[in-house]
Short mmCIF file of N, CA and C in Angstrom, two decimals:
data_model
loop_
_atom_site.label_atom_id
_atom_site.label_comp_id
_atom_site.label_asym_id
_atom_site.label_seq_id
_atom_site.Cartn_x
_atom_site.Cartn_y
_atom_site.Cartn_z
N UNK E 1 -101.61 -42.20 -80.20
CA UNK E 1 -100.43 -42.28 -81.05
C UNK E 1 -100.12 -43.75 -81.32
N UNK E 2 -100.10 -44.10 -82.57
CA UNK E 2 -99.74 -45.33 -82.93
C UNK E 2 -98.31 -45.65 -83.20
N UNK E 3 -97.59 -46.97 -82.44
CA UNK E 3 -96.15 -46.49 -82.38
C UNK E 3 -96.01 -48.15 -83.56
N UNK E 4 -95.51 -47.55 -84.51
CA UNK E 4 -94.94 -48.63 -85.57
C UNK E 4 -93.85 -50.02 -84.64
N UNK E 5 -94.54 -51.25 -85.96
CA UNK E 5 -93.21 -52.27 -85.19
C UNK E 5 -92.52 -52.36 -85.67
N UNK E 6 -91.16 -52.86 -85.37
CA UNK E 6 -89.68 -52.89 -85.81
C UNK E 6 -89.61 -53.30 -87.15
N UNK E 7 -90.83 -53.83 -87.96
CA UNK E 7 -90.59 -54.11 -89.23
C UNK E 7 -90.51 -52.82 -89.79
N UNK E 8 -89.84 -52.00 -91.01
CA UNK E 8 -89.67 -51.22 -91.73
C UNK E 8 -90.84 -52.00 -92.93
N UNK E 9 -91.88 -51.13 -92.99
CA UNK E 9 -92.66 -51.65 -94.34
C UNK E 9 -92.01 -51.54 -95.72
N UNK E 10 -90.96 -50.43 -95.61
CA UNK E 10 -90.28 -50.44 -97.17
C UNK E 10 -89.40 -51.50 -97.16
N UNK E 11 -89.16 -52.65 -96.34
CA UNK E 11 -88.45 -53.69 -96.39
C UNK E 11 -88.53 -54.62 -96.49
N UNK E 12 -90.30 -54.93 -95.80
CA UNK E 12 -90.92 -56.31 -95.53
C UNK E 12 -91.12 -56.88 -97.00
N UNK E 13 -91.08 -58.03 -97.38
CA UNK E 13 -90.86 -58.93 -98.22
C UNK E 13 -90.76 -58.87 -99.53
N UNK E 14 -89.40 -57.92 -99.44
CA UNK E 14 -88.52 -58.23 -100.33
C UNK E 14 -86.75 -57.68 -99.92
N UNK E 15 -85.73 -58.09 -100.63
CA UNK E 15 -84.51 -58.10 -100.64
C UNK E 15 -84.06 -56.56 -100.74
N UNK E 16 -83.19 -55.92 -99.82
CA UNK E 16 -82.10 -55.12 -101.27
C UNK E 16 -81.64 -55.29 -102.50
N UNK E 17 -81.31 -54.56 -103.10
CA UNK E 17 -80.30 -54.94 -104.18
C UNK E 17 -79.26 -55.00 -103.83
N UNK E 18 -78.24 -55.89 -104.53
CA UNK E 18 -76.70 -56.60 -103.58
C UNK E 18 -75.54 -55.43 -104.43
N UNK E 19 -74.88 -55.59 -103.46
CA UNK E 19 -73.25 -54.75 -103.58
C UNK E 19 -72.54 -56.60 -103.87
N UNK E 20 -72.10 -56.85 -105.07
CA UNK E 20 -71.14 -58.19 -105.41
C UNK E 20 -71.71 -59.06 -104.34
N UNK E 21 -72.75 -59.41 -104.28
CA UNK E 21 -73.70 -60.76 -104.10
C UNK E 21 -74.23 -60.11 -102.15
N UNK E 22 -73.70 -59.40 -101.95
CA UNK E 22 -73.93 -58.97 -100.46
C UNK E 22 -75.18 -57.71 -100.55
N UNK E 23 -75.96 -58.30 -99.52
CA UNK E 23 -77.34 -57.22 -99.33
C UNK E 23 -76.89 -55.99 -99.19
N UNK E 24 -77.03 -55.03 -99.92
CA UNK E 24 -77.19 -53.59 -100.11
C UNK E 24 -77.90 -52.73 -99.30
N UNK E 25 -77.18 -52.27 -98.17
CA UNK E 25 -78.62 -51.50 -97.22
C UNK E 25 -79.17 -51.71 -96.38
N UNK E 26 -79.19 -53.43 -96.15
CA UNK E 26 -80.34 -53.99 -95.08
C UNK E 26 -79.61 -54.11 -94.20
N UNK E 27 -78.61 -53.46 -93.75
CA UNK E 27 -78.31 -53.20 -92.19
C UNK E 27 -77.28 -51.93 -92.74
N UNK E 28 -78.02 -51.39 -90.97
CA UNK E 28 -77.78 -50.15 -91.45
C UNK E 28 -76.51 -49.52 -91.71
N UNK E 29 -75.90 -49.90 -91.08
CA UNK E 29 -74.23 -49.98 -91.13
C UNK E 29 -72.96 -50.64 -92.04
N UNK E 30 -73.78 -51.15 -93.17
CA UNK E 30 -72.98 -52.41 -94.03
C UNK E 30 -71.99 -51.48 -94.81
N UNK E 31 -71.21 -50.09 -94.83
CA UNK E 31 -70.58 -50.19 -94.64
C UNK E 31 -68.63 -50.50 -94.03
N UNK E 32 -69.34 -50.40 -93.02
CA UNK E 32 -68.51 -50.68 -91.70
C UNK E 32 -68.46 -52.63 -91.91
N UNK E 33 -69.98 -52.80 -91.97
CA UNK E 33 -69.92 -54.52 -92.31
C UNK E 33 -69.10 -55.11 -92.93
N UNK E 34 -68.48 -54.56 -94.56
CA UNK E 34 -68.03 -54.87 -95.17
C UNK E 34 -66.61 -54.71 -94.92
N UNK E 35 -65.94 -53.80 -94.27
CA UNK E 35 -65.04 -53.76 -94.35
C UNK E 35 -64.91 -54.78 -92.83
N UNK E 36 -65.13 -55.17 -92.11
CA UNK E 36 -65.28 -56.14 -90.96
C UNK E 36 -65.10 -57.55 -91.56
N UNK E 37 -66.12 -57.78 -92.24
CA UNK E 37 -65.86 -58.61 -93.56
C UNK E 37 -64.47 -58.99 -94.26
N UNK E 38 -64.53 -57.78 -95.00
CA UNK E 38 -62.97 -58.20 -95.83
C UNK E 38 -62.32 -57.99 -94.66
N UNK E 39 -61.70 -57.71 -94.08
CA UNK E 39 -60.71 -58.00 -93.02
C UNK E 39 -60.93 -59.63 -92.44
N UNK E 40 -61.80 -60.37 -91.78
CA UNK E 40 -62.16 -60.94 -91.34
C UNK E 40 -61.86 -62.66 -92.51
N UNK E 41 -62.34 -62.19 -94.20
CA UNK E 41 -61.71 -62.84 -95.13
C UNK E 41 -60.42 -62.74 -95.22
N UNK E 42 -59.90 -61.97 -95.14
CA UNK E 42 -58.44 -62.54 -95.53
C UNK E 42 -57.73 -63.29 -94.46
N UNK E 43 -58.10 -62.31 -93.27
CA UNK E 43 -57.58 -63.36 -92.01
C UNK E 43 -57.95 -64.54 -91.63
N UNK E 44 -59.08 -65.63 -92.29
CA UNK E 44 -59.21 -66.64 -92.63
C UNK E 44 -58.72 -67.18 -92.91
N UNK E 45 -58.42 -66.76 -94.17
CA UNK E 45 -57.31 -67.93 -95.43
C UNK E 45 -56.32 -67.72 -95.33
N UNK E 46 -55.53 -69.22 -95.01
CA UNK E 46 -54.06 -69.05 -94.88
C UNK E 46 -53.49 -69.22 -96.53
N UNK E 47 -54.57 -69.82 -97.33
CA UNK E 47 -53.98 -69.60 -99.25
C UNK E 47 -53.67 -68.39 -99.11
N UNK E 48 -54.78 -67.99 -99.14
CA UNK E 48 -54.36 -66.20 -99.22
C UNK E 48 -53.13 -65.79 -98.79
N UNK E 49 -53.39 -65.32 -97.30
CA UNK E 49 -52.15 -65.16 -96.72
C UNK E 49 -50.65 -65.18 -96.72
N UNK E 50 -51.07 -66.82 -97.58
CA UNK E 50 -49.27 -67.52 -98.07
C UNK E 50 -49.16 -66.87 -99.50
N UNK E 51 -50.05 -66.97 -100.43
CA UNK E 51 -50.20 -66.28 -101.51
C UNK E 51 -49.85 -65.03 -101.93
N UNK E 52 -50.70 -64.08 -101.01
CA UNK E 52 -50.72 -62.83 -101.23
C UNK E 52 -49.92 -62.19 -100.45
N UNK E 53 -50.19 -62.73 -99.30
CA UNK E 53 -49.42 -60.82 -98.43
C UNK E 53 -47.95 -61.77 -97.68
N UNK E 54 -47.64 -63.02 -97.57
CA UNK E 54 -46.17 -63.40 -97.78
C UNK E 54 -45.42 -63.23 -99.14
N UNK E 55 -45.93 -63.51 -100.06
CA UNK E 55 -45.83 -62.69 -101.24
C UNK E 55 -45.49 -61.54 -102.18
N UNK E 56 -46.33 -60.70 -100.68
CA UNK E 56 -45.93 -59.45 -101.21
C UNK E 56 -46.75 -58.61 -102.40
N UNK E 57 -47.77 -59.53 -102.87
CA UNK E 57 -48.89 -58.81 -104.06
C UNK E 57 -49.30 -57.31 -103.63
N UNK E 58 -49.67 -56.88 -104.55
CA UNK E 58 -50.00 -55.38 -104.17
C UNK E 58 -51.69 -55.59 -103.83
N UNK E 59 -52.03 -54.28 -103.75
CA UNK E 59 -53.76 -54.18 -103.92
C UNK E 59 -54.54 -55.27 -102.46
N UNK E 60 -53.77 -55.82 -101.61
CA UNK E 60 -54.84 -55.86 -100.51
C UNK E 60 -54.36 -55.77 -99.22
N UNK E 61 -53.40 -54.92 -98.91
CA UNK E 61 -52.48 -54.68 -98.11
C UNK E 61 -51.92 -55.32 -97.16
N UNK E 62 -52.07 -55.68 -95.61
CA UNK E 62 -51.46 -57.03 -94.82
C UNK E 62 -51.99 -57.37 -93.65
N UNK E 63 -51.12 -57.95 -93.33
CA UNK E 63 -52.03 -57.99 -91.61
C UNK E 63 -52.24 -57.41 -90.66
N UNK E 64 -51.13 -56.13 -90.42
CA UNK E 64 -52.11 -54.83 -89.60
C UNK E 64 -52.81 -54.24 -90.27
N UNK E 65 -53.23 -53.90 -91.58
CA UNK E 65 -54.48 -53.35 -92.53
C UNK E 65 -55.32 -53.85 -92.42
N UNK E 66 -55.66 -55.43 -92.31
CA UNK E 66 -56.60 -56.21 -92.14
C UNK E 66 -57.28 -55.58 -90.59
N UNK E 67 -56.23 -56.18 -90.17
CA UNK E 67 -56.70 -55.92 -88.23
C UNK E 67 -57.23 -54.59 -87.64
N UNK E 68 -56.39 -53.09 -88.55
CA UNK E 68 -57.31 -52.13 -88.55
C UNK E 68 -58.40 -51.85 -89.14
N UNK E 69 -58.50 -52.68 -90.15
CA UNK E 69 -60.16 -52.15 -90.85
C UNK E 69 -60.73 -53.21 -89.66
N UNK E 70 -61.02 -54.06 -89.47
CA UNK E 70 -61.43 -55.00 -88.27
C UNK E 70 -62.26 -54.26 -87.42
N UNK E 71 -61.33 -53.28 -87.03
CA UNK E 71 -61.41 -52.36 -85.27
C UNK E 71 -62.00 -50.94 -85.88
N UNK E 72 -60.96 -50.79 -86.85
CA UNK E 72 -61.00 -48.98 -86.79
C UNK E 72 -61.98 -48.00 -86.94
N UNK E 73 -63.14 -48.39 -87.46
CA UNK E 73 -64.70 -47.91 -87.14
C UNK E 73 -65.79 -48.24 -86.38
N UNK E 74 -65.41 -49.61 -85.91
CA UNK E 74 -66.52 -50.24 -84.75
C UNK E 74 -65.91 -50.17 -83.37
N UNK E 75 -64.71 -49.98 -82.92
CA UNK E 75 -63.70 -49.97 -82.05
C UNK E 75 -64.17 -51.13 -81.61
N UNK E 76 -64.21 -52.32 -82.65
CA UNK E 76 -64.31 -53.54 -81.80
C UNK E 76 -63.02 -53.90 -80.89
N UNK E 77 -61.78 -53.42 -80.72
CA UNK E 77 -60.46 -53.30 -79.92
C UNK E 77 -60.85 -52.53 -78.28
N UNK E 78 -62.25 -52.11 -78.04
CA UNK E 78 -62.71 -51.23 -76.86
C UNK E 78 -63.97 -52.18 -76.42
N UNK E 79 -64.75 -52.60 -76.92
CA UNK E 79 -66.08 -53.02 -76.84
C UNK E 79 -66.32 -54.37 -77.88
N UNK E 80 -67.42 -54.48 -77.27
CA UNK E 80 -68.37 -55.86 -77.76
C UNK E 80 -69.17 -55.69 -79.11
N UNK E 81 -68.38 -56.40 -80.18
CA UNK E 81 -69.57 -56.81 -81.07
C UNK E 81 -71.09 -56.45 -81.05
N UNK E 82 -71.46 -56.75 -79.77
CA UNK E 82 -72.97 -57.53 -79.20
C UNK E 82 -73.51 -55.90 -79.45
N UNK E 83 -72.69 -54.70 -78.92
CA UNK E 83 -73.15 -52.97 -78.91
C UNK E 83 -73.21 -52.86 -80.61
N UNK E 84 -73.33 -53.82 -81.28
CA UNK E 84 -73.90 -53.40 -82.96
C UNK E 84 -74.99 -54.60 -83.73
N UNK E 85 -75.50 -55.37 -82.83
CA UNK E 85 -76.41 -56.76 -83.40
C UNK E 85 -77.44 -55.50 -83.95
N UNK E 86 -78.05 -55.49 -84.95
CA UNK E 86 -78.91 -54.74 -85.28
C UNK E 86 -78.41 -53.90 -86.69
N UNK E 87 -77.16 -53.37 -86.33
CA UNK E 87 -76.34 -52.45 -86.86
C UNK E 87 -75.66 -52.61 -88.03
N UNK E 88 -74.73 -53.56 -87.53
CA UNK E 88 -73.54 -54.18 -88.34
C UNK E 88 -73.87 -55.44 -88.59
N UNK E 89 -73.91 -56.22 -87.03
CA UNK E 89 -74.35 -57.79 -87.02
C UNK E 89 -75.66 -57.80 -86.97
N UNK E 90 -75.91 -59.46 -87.98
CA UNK E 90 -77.50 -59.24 -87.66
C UNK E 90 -77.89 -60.29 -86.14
N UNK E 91 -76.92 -61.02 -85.90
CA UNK E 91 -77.12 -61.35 -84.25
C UNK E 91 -76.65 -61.23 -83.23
N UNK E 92 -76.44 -62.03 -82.09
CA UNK E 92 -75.82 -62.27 -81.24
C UNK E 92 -74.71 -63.13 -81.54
N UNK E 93 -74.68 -64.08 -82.49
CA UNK E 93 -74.22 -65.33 -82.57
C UNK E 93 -73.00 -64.92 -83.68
N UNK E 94 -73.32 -64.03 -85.01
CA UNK E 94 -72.59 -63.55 -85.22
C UNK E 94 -71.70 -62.49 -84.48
N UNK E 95 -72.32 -61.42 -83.80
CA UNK E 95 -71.10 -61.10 -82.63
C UNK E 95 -70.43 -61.58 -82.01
N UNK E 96 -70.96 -62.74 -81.16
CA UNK E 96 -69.88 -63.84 -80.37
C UNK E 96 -68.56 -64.36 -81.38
N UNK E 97 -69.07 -64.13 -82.64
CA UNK E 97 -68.38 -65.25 -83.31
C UNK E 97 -67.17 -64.12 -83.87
N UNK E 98 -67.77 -62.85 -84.34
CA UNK E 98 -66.45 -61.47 -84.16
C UNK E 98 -65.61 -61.15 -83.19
N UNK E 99 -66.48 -61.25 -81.88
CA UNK E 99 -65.64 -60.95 -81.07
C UNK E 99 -64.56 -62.02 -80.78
N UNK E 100 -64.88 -63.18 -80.47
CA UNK E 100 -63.95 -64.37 -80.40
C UNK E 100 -62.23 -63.84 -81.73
N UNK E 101 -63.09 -63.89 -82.48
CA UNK E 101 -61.95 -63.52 -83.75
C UNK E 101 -61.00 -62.18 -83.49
N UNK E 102 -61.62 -60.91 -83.22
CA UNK E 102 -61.11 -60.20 -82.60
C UNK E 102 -60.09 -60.20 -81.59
N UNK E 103 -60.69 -60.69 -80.82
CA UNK E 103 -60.09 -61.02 -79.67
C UNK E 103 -58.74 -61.95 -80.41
N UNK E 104 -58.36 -62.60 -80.10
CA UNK E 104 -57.72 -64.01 -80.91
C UNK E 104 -56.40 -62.56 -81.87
N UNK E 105 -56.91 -62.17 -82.33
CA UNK E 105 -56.04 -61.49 -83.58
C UNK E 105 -55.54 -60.71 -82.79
N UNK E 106 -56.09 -59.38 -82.32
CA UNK E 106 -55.38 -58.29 -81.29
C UNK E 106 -54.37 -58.92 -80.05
N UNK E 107 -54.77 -60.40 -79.50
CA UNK E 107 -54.16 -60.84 -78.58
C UNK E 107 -52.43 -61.01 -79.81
N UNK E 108 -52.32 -61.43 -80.66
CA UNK E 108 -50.95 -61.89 -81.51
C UNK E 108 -50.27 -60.58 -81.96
N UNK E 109 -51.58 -59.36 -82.21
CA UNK E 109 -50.71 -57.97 -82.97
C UNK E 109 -50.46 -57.46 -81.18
N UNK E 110 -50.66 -57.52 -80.18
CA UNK E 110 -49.71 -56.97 -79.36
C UNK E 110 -48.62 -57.57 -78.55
N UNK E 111 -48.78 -58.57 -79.03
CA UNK E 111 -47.47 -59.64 -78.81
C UNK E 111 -46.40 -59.59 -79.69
N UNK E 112 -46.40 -59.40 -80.99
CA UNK E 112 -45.27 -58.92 -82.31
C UNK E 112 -45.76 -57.48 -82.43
N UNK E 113 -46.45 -56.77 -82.22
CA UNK E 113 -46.15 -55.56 -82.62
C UNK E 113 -47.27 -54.98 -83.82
N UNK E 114 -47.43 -54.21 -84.17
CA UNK E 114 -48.06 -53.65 -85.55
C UNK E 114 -47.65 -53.97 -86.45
N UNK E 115 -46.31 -53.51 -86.59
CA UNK E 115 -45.77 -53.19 -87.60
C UNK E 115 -44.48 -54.56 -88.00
N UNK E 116 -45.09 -55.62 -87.23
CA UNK E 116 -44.47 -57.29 -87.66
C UNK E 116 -44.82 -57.47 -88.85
N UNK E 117 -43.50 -58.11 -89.72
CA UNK E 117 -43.78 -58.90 -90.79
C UNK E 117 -44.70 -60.02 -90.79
N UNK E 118 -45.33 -60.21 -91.68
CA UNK E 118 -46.21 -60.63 -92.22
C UNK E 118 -45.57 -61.93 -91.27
N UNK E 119 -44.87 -62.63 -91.70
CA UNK E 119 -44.11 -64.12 -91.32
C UNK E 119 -44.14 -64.26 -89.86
N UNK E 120 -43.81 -63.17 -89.10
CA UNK E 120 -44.01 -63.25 -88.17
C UNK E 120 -45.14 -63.84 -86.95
N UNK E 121 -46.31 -62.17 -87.65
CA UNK E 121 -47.74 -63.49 -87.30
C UNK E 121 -47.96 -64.64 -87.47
N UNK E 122 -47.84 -65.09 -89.07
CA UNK E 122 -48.39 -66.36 -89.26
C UNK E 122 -47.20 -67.42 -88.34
N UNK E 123 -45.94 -67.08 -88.17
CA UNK E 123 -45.55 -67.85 -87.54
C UNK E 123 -45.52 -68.27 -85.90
N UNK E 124 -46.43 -66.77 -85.50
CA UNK E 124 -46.91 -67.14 -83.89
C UNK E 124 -47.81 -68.75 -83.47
N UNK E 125 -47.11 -69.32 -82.14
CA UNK E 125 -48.05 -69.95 -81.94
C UNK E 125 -49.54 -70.25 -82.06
N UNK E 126 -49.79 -69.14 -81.68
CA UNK E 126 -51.58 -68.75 -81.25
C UNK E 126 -52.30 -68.27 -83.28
N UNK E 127 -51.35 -68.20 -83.82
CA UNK E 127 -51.99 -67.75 -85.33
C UNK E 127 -53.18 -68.89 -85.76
N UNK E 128 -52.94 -69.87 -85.91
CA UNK E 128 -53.88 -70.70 -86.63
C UNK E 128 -55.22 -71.31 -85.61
N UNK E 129 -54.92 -70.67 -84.22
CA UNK E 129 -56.82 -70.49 -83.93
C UNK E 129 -57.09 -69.18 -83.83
N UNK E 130 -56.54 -68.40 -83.85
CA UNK E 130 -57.22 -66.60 -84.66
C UNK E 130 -57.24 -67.29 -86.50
N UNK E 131 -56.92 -67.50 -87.06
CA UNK E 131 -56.93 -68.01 -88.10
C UNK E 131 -59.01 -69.03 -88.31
N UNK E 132 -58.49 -69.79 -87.27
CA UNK E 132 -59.94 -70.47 -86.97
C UNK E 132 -60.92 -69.58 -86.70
N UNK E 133 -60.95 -68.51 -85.65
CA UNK E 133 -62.28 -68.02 -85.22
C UNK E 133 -62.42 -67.22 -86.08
N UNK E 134 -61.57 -66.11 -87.55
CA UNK E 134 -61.61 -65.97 -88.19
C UNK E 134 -62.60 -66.27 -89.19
N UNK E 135 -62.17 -67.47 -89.77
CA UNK E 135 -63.15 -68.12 -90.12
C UNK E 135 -64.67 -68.41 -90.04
N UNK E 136 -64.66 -68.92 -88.53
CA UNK E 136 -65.96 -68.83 -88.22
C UNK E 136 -66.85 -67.85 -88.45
N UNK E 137 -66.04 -66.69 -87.46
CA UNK E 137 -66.54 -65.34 -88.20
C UNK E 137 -67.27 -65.38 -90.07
N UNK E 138 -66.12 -65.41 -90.50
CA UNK E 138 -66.60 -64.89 -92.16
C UNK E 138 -67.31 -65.86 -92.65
N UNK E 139 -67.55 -66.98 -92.45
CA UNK E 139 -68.08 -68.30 -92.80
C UNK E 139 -69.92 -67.74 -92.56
N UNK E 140 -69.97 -67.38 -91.18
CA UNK E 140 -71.45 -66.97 -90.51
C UNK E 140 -71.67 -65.52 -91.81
N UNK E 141 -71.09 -64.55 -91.58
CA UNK E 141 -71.51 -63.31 -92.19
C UNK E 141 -71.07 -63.66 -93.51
N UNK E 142 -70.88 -64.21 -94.41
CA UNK E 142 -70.78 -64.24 -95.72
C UNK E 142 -72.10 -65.50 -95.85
N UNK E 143 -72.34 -66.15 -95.44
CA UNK E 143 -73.89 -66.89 -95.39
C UNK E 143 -74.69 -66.18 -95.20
N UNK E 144 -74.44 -65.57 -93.95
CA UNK E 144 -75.73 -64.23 -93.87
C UNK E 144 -76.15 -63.56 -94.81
N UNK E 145 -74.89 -63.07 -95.90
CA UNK E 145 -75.33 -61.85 -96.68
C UNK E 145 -75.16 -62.73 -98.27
N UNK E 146 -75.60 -64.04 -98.33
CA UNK E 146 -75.95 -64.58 -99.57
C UNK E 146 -74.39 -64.87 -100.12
N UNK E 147 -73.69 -64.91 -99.68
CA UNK E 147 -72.45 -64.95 -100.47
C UNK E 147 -71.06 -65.99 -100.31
N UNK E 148 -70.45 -66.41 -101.29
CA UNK E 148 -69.65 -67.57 -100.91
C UNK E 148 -68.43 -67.43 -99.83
N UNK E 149 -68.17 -68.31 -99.08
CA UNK E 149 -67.53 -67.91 -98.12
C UNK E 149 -66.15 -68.22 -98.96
N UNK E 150 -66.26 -69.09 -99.94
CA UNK E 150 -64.64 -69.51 -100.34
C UNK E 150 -63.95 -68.89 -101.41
N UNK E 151 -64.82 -67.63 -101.98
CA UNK E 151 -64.36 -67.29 -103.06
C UNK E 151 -63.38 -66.02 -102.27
N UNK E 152 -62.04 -65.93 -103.18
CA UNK E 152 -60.94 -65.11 -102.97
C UNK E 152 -61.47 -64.12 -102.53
N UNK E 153 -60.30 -63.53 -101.37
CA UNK E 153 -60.91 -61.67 -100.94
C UNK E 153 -60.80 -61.11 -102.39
N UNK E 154 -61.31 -60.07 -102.02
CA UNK E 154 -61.26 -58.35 -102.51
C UNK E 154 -60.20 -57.84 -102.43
N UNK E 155 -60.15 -57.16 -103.82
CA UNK E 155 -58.58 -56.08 -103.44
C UNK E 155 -59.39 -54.99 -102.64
N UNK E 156 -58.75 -54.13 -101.59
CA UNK E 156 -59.04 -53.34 -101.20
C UNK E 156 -59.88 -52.11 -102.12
N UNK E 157 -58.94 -52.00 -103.34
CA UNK E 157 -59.68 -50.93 -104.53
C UNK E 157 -61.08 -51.30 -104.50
N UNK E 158 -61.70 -52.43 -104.68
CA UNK E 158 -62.58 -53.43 -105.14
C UNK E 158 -63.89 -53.30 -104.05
N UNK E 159 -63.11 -53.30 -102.78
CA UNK E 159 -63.59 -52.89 -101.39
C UNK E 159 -64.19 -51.08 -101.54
N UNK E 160 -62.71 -50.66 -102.05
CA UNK E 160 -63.54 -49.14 -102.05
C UNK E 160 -64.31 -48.62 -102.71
N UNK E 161 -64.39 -49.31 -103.79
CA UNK E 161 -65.54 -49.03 -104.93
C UNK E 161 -67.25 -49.46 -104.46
N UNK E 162 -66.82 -50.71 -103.73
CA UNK E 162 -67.82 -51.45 -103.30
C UNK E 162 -68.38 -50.58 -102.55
N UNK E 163 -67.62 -50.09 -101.54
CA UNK E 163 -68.51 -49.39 -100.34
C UNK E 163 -68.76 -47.26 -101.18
N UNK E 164 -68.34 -47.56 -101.82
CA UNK E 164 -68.61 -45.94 -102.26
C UNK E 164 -69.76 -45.97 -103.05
N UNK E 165 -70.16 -47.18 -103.91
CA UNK E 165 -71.34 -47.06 -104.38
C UNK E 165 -72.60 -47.37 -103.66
N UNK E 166 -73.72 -46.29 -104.06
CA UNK E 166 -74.88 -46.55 -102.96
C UNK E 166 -75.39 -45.50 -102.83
#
């Protein structure tokens, strides 16, 4: 019995086709990715942030929406990043760099609460290095998947369209 290697031959050298500049497919989980992603973008940018969801704009909801798409299918809030390198993440390094962020954010939403105003978080001490590892985070996985790290989030709609097509 010949046991195949981890390369997938329908994969080897060449690309997916991209979902809005992001690889399409090539992990197996990119929908869950994406929404890890946009969560992970908005909680980056404090433009945003001050912009949009102090603001009050419609269409990308706030900072416990963010923090549950984050968690709410990977239960990164229970476990390690590191239980999806393959999956979701394509390393280690990007996991370290989720979980750090994770971590960091859940430590401020159970200190104010869920359901804290927006102002609130950003006005916690500890906000602007969850803010940082944030970053790091989306900085690594938006390089990963070909795509600019500085261009504005996604409205959520934008998000759901994204991940429904495929």
């Amino acid at each position: 019995m010949t046991v195949q290697g981890s390369e997938n031959s329908s994969r080897r050298g060449r690309r997916s086709s991209t979902m809005g500049g992001m690889p399409l497919n090539d992990m197996p989980w990119w929908r869950w990715r994406s929404n890890v992603r946009s969560a992970l973008h908005m909680l980056s940018d404090p433009v945003f942030q001050r912009d949009v969801w102090l603001a009050g704009v419609d269409g990308y909801g706030d900072v416990t929406d963010a923090v549950y798409r984050l968690v709410e299918d990977t239960w990164l809030d229970n476990w390690s990043a590191e239980k999806y390198v393959g999956t979701i993440f394509r390393d280690s390094q990007e996991a370290a760099l989720v979980d750090t962020a994770v971590l960091r954010v859940l430590r401020i939403m159970h200190q104010v609460g869920p359901d804290a105003p927006v102002q609130t978080y950003l006005e916690n001490h500890a906000w602007p290095e969850a803010v940082r590892a944030a970053r790091d985070a989306h900085v690594r996985m938006a390089a990963s998947d070909g795509e600019d790290p500085d261009a504005s989030p996604r409205t959520l709609e934008v998000l759901r369209i994204m991940t429904r097509s495929a």
